[in-house]
Short mmCIF file of C-alpha atoms and ligand atoms in Angstrom, two decimals:
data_model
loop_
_atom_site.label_atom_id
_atom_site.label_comp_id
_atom_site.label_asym_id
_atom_site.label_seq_id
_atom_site.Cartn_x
_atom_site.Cartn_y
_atom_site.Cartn_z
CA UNK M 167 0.76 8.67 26.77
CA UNK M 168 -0.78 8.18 23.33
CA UNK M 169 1.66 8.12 20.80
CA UNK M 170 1.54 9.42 17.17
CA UNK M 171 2.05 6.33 14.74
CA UNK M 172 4.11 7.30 11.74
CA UNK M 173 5.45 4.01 10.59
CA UNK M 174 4.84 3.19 7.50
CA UNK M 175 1.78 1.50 8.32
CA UNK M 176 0.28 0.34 10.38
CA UNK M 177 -1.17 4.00 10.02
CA UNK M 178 -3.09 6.41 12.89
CA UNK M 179 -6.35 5.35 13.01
CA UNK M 180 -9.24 7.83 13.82
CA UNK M 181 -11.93 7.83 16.35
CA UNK M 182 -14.65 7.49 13.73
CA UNK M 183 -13.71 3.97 12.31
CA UNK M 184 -12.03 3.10 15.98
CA UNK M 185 -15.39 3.59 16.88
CA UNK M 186 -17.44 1.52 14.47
CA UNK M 187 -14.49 -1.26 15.15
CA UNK M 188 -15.54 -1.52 18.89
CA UNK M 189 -19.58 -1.70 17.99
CA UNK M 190 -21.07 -5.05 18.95
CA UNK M 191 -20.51 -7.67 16.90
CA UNK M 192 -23.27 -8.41 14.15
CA UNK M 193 -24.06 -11.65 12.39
CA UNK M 194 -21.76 -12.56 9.75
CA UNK M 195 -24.25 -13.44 6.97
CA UNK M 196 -27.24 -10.30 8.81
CA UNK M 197 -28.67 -7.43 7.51
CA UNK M 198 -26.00 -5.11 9.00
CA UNK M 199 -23.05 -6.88 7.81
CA UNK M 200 -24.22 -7.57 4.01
CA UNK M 201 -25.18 -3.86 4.13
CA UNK M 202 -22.09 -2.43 5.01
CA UNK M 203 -20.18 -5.12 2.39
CA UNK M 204 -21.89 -4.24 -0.19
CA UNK M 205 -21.20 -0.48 0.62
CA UNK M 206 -17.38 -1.43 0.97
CA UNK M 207 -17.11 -3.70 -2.10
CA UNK M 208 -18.83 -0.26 -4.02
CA UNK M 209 -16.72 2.17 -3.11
CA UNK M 210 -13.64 0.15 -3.25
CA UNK M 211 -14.11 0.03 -6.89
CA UNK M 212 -14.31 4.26 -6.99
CA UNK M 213 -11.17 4.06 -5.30
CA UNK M 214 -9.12 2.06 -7.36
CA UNK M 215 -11.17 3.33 -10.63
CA UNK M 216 -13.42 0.90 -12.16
CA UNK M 217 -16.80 -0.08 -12.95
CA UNK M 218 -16.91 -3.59 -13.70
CA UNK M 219 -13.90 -5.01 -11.53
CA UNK M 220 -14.84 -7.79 -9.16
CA UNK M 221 -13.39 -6.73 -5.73
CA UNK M 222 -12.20 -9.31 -2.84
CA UNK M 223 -11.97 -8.39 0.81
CA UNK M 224 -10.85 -11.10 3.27
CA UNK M 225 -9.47 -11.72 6.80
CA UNK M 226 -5.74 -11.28 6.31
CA UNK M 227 -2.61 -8.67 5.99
CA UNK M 228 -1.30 -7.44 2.31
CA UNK M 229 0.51 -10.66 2.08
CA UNK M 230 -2.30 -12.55 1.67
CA UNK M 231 -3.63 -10.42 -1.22
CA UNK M 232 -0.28 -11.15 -2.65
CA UNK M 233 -0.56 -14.84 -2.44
CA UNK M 234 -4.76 -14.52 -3.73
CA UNK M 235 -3.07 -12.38 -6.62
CA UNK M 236 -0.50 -14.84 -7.77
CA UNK M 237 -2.73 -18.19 -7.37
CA UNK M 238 -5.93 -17.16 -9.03
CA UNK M 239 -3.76 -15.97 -12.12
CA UNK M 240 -0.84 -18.22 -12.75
CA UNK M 241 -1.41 -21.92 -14.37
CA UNK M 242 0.84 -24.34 -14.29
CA UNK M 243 3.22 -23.27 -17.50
CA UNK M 244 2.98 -19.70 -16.74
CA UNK M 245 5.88 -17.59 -16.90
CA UNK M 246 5.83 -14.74 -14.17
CA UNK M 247 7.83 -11.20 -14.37
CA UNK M 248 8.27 -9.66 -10.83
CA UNK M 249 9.56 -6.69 -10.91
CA UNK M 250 11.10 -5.78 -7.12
CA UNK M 251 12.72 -2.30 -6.14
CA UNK M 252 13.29 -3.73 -3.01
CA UNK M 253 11.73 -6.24 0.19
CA UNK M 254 8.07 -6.69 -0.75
CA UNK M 255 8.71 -6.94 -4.81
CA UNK M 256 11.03 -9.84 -3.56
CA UNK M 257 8.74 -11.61 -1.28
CA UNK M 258 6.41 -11.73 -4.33
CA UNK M 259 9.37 -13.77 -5.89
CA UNK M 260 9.62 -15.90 -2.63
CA UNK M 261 5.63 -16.63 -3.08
CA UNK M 262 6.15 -17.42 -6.44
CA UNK M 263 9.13 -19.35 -5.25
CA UNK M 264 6.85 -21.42 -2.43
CA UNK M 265 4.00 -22.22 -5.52
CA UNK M 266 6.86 -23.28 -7.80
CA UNK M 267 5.82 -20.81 -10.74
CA UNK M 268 7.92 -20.15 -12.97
CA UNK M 269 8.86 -16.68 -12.43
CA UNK M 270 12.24 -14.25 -13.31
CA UNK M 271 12.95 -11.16 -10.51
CA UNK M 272 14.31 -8.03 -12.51
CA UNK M 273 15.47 -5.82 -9.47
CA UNK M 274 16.81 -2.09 -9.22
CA UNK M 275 19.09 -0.62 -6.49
CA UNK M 276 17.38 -0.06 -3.55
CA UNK M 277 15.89 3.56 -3.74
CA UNK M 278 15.26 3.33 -7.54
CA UNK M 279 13.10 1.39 -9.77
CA UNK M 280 13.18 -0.58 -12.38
CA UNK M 281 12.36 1.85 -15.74
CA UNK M 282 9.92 1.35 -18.17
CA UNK M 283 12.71 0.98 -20.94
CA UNK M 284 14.68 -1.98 -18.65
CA UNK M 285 10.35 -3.64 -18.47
CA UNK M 286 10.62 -3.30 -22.43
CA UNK M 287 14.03 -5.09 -22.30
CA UNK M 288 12.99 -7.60 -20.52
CA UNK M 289 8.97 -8.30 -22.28
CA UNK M 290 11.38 -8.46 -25.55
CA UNK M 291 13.84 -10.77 -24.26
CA UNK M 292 10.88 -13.63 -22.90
CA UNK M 293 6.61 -14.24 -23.50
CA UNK M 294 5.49 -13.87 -20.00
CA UNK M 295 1.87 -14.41 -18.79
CA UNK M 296 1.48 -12.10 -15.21
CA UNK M 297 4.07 -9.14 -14.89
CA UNK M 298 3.65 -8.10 -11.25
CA UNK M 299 5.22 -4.79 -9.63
CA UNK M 300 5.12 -3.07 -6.09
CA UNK M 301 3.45 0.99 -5.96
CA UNK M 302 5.39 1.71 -3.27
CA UNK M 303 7.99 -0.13 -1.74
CA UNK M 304 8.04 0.32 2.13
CA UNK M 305 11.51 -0.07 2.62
CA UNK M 306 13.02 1.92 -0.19
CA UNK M 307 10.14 4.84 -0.10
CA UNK M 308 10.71 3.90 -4.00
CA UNK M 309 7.49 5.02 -6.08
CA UNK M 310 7.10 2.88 -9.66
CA UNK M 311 6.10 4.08 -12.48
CA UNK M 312 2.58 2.08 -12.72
CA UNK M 313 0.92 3.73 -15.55
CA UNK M 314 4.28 3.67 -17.62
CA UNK M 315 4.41 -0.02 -16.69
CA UNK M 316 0.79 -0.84 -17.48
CA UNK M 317 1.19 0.81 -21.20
CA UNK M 318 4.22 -1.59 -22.03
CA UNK M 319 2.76 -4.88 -20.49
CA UNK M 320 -0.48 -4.34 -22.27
CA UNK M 321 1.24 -4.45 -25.36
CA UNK M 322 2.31 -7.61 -24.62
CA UNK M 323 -0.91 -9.65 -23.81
CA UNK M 324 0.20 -10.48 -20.58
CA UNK M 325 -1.66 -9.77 -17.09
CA UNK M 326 -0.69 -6.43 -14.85
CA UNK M 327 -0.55 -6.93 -11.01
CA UNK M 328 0.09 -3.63 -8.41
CA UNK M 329 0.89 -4.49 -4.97
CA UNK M 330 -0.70 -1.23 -3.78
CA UNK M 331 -0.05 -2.18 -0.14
CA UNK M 332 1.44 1.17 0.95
CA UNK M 333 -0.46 3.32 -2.20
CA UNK M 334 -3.95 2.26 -2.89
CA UNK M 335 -6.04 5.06 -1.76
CA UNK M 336 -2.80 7.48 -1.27
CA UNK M 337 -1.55 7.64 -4.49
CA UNK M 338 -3.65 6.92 -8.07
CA UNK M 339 -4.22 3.50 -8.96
CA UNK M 340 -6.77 3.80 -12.66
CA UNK M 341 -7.83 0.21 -13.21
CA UNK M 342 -9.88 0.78 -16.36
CA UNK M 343 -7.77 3.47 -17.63
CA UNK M 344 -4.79 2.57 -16.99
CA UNK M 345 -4.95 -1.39 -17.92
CA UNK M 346 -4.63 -2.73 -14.30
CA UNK M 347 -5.72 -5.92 -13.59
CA UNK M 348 -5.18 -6.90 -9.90
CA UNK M 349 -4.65 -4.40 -7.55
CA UNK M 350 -3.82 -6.22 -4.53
CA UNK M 351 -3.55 -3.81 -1.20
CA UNK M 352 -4.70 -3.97 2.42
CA UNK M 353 -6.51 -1.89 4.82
CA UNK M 354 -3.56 -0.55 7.47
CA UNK M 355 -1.95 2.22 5.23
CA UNK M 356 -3.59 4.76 3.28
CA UNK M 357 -6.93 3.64 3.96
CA UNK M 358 -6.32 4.62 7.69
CA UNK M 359 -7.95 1.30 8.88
CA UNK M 360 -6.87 -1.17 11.43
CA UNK M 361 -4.90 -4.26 10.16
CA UNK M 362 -6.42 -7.50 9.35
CA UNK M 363 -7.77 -7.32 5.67
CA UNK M 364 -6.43 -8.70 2.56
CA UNK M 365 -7.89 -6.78 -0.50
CA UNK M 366 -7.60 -7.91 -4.33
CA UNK M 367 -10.15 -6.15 -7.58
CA UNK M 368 -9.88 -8.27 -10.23
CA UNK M 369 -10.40 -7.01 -13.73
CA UNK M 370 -13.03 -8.98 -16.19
CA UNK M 371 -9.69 -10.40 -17.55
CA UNK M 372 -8.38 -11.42 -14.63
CA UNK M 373 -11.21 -12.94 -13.80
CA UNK M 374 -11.54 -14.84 -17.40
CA UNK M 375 -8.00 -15.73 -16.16
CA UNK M 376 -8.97 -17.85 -12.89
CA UNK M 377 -12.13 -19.19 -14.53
CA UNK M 378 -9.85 -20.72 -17.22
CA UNK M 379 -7.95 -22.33 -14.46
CA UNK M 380 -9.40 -25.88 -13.49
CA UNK M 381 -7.88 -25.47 -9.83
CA UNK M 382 -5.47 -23.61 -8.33
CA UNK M 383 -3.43 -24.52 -5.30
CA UNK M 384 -5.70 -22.83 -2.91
CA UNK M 385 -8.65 -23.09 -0.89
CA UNK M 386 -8.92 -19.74 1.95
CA UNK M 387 -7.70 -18.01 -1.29
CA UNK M 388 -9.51 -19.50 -3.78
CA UNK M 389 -11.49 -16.24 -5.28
CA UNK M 390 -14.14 -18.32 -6.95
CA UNK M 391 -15.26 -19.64 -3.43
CA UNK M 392 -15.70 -15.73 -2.18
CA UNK M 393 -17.41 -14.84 -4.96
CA UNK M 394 -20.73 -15.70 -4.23
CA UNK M 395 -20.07 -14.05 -0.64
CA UNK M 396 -18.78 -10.61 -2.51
CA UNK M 397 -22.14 -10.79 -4.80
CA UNK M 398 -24.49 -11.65 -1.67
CA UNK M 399 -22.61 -10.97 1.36
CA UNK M 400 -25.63 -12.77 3.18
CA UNK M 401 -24.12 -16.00 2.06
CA UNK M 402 -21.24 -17.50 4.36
CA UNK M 403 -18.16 -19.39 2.92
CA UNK M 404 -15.52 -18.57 5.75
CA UNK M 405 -16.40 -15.87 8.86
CA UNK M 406 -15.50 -12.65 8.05
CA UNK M 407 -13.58 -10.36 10.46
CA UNK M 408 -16.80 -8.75 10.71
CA UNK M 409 -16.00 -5.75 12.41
CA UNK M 410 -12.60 -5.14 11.39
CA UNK M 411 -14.56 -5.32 7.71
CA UNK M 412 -17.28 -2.68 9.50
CA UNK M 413 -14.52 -0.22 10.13
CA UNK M 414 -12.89 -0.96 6.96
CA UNK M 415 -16.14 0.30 4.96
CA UNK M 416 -16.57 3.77 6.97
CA UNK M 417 -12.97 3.96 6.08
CA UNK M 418 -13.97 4.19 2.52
CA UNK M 419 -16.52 5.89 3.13
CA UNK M 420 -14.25 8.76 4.66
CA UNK M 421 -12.38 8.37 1.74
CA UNK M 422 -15.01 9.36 -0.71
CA UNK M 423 -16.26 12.05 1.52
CA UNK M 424 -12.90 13.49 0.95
CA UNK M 425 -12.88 12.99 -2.78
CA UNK M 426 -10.06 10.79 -4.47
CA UNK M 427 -8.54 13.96 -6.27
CA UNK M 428 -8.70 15.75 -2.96
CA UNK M 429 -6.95 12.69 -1.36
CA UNK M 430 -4.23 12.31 -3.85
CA UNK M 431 -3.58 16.40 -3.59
CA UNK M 432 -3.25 16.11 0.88
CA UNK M 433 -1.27 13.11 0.18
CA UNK M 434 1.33 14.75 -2.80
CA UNK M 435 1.74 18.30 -0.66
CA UNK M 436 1.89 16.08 2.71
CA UNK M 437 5.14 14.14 1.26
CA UNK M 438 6.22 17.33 0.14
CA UNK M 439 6.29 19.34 3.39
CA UNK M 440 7.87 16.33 5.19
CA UNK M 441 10.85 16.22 2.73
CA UNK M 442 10.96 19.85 2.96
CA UNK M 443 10.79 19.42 6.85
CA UNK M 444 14.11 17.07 7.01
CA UNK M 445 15.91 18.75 4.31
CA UNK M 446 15.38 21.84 6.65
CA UNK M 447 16.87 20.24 9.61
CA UNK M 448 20.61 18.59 7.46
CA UNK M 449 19.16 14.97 6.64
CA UNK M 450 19.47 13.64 3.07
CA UNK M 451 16.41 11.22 1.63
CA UNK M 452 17.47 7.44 0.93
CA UNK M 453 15.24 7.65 -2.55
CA UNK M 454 16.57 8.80 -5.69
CA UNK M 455 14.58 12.24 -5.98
CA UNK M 456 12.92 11.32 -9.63
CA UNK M 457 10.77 8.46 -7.55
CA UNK M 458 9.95 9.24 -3.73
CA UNK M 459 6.48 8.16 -2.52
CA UNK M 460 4.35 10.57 -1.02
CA UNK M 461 3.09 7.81 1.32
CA UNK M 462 6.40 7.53 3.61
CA UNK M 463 9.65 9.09 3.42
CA UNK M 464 13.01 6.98 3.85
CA UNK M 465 15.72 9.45 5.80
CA UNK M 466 19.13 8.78 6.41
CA UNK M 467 20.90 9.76 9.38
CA UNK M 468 23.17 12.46 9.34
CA UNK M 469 26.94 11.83 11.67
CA UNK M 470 26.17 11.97 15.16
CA UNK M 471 22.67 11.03 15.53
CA UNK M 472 22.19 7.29 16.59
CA UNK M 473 19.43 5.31 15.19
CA UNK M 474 18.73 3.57 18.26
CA UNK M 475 19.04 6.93 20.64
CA UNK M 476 17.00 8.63 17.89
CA UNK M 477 14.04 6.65 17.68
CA UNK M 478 13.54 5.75 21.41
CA UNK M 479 13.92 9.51 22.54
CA UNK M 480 11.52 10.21 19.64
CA UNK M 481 8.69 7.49 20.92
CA UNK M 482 9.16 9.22 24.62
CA UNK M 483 8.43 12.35 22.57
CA UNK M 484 5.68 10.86 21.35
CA UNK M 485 6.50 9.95 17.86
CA UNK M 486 7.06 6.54 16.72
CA UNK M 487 8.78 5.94 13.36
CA UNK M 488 10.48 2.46 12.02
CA UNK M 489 13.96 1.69 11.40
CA UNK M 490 15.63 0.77 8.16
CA UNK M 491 15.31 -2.82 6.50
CA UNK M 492 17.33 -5.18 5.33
CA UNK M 493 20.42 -3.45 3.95
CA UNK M 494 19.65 0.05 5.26
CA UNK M 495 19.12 -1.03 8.83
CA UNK M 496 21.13 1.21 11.30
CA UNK M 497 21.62 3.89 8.37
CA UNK M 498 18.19 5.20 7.93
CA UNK M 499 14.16 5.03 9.61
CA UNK M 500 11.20 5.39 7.80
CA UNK M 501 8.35 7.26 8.61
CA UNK M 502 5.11 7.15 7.24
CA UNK M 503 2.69 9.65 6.42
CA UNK M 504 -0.72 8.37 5.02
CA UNK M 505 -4.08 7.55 5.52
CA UNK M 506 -6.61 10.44 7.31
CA UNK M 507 -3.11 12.38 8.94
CA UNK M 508 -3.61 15.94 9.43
CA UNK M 509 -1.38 19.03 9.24
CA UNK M 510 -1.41 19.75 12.73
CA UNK M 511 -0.06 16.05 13.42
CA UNK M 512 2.92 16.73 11.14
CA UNK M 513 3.14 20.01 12.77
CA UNK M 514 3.47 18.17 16.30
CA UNK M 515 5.61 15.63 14.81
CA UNK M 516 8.01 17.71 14.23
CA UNK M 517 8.27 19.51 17.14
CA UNK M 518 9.19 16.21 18.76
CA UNK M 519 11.84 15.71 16.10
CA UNK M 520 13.15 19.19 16.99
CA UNK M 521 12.91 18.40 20.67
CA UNK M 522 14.53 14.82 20.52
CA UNK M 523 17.45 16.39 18.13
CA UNK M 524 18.35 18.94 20.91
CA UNK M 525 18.12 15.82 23.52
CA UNK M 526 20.69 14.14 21.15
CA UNK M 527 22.99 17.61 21.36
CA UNK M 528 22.67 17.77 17.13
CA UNK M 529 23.29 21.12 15.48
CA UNK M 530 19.79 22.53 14.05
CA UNK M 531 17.88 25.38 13.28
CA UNK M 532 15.80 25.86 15.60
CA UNK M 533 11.99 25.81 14.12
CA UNK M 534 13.31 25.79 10.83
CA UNK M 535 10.80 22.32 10.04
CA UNK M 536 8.17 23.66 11.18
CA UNK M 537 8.57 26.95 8.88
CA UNK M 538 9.47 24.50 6.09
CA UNK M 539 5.92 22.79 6.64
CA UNK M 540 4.19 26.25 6.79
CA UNK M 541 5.67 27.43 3.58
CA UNK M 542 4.63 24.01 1.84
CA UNK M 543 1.08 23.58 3.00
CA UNK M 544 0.09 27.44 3.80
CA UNK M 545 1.93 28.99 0.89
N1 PMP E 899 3.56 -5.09 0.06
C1 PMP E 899 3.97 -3.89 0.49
C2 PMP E 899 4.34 -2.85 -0.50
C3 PMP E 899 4.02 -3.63 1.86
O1 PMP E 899 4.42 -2.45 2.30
C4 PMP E 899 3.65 -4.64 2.78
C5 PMP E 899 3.65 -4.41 4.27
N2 PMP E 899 4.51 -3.48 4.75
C6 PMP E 899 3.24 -5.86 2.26
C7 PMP E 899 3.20 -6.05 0.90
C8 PMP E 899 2.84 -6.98 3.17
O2 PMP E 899 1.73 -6.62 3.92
P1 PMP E 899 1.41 -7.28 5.32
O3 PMP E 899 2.50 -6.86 6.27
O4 PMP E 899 0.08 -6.67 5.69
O5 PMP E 899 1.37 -8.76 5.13
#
């Protein structure tokens, strides 16, 4: 049987870009290919909001774009402030670690984030040249306060970085507006498309930045060697995953058929009804309620439900969700809830909760998620 994917990405992807993914490969550097780039590269830049960014798309995961991120920005007496509510914000210190930049982690408990007043603290305290933050961090559900963030560093004269691995496309990213300038994401989470693309946009001063660089400890992620490919995708540098990047640009274009705004609304009400839905059934959130993502909620176990027991009579149900990381392993699961999902998949996802938590002998109402969905999404 099929099952529904709701870990926090990989996401569900649907049969339209499945099926542009198994078309017959195309030449790299033909027609086909530099037509559907060049479509991509455009309406990545609606997504994330800006008219004159330069955007990147290359054969990798988020990671990747993390790494392209750090080492077309930072020279050699740069000082770096990452700041990490929880796993990915500090594997951006470990990359900065593993380039030896200079770099300073200011962390928050797991299922907060750092505030805007603690960023101020810190800007005060030291000159740095690259601040970097995570959206959405995919094992806390934690949801920073980017625009809030952007407004301080700017003041500063320093360079803004957003992983937006598990938010670009789900929740608002404003490049130009907000004084962004790398978002760095990939193509598994909200943009509903398979895994195996790195993604950075570049702002103009982000780009001054790596052209002021004389070299940079890089060559797959050197940006200046894509960017003749990005302006003429019929040039080659390095073979493109060419249809992995042929899904990825109907996946954008679904995205725009949608609308952004429309997007952003599905995604906000979508995180809504599932909170509502567990709430409904006696489980508490991990995330502190002033920050929880709309992109994937982080749900603690009540007593008596095992995580183990839970989550493989789930998957037989036909729901798969993810355990807890690092500290919250055992504790809590995650499940995720972006991309192109629909409200008939939550619907059914939460019948197999209900099912699995009868299986398990847990005291519930019965139906009470799915009425908690209803009264969210068909108020
Ligand atoms: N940043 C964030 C916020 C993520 O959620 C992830 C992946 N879960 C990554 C970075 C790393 O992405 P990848 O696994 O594609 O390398």
């Amino acid at each position: 049987m099929e099952k529904l994917l709701l870990i926090p990405g990989p996401s569900p992807v649907v049969p339209r870009i499945l099926e542009v993914l198994a078309r017959p490969t195309v030449s790299h550097v033909g027609s086909d290919m530099a037509a559907d780039m060049r479509v991509m590269l455009e309406n990545l830049k609606k997504i994330v909001f800006t008219s004159d960014g330069e955007p990147f798309v290359i054969a990798g995961a988020g990671t990747l774009a993390m790494e392209v991120a750090l080492l077309n920005l930072a020279a050699r007496n740069d000082r770096v402030l990452v700041l990490s509510q929880g796993y990915f914000g500090d594997r951006m210190g470990q990359i900065c670690a593993g380039f030896a930049i200079a770099h300073d982690l200011l962390r928050s408990r797991w299922g907060s984030v750092v505030s805007p007043d603690e960023l101020d603290a810190a800007l005060t305290g030291t000159r740095y040249d690259i601040v970097v933050c995570t959206h959405v961090d995919t094992a806390t559900g934690a949801c920073a306060p980017v625009r809030e963030y952007a407004r301080r560093v700017r003041e500063q004269d320093a360079l803004f970085v957003v992983d937006g691995v598990c938010a670009t496309g789900g929740i608002e990213e404003r490049m130009d507006d907000w004084g962004i300038d790398v978002v760095l994401t990939a193509a598994q989470k909200c943009f509903g498309a398979p895994p195996g693309l790195a993604i950075d946009v570049f702002s103009p001063p982000a780009m001054a930045k790596r052209r002021s660089l004389l070299s940079v400890p890089a060559y797959y992620s050197d940006i200046l060697r894509w960017l003749p490919v990005m302006k003429d995708p019929s040039r080659y540098f390095s073979t493109p995953s060419v249809n992995e990047h042929r899904s990825f640009a109907e996946a954008t274009r679904m995205m725009l058929e949608e609308g952004m705004e429309a997007r952003f609304a599905r995604q906000t009400l979508f995180g809504r009804a599932i909170r509502s839905a567990w709430t409904a059934l006696g489980f508490g959130l991990f995330t502190d309620a002033d920050c929880r993502a709309d992109t994937l909620s982080v749900v603690r176990y009540p007593d008596g439900v095992p995580d183990q027991g839970f989550r493989t009579s789930l998957a037989e149900n036909g729901v798969v969700v993810a355990g807890g990381l690092g500290e919250t392993a055992g504790r809590v699961f995650r499940m995720g809830h972006m991309g192109n999902l629909t409200a008939a998949q939550i619907l059914f996802a939460f019948e197999a909760v209900e099912k699995t938590l009868s299986g398990l002998g847990y005291d519930f109402v019965s139906g009470a998620s799915g009425r908690a969905i209803r009264s969210v999404l068909e108020p």
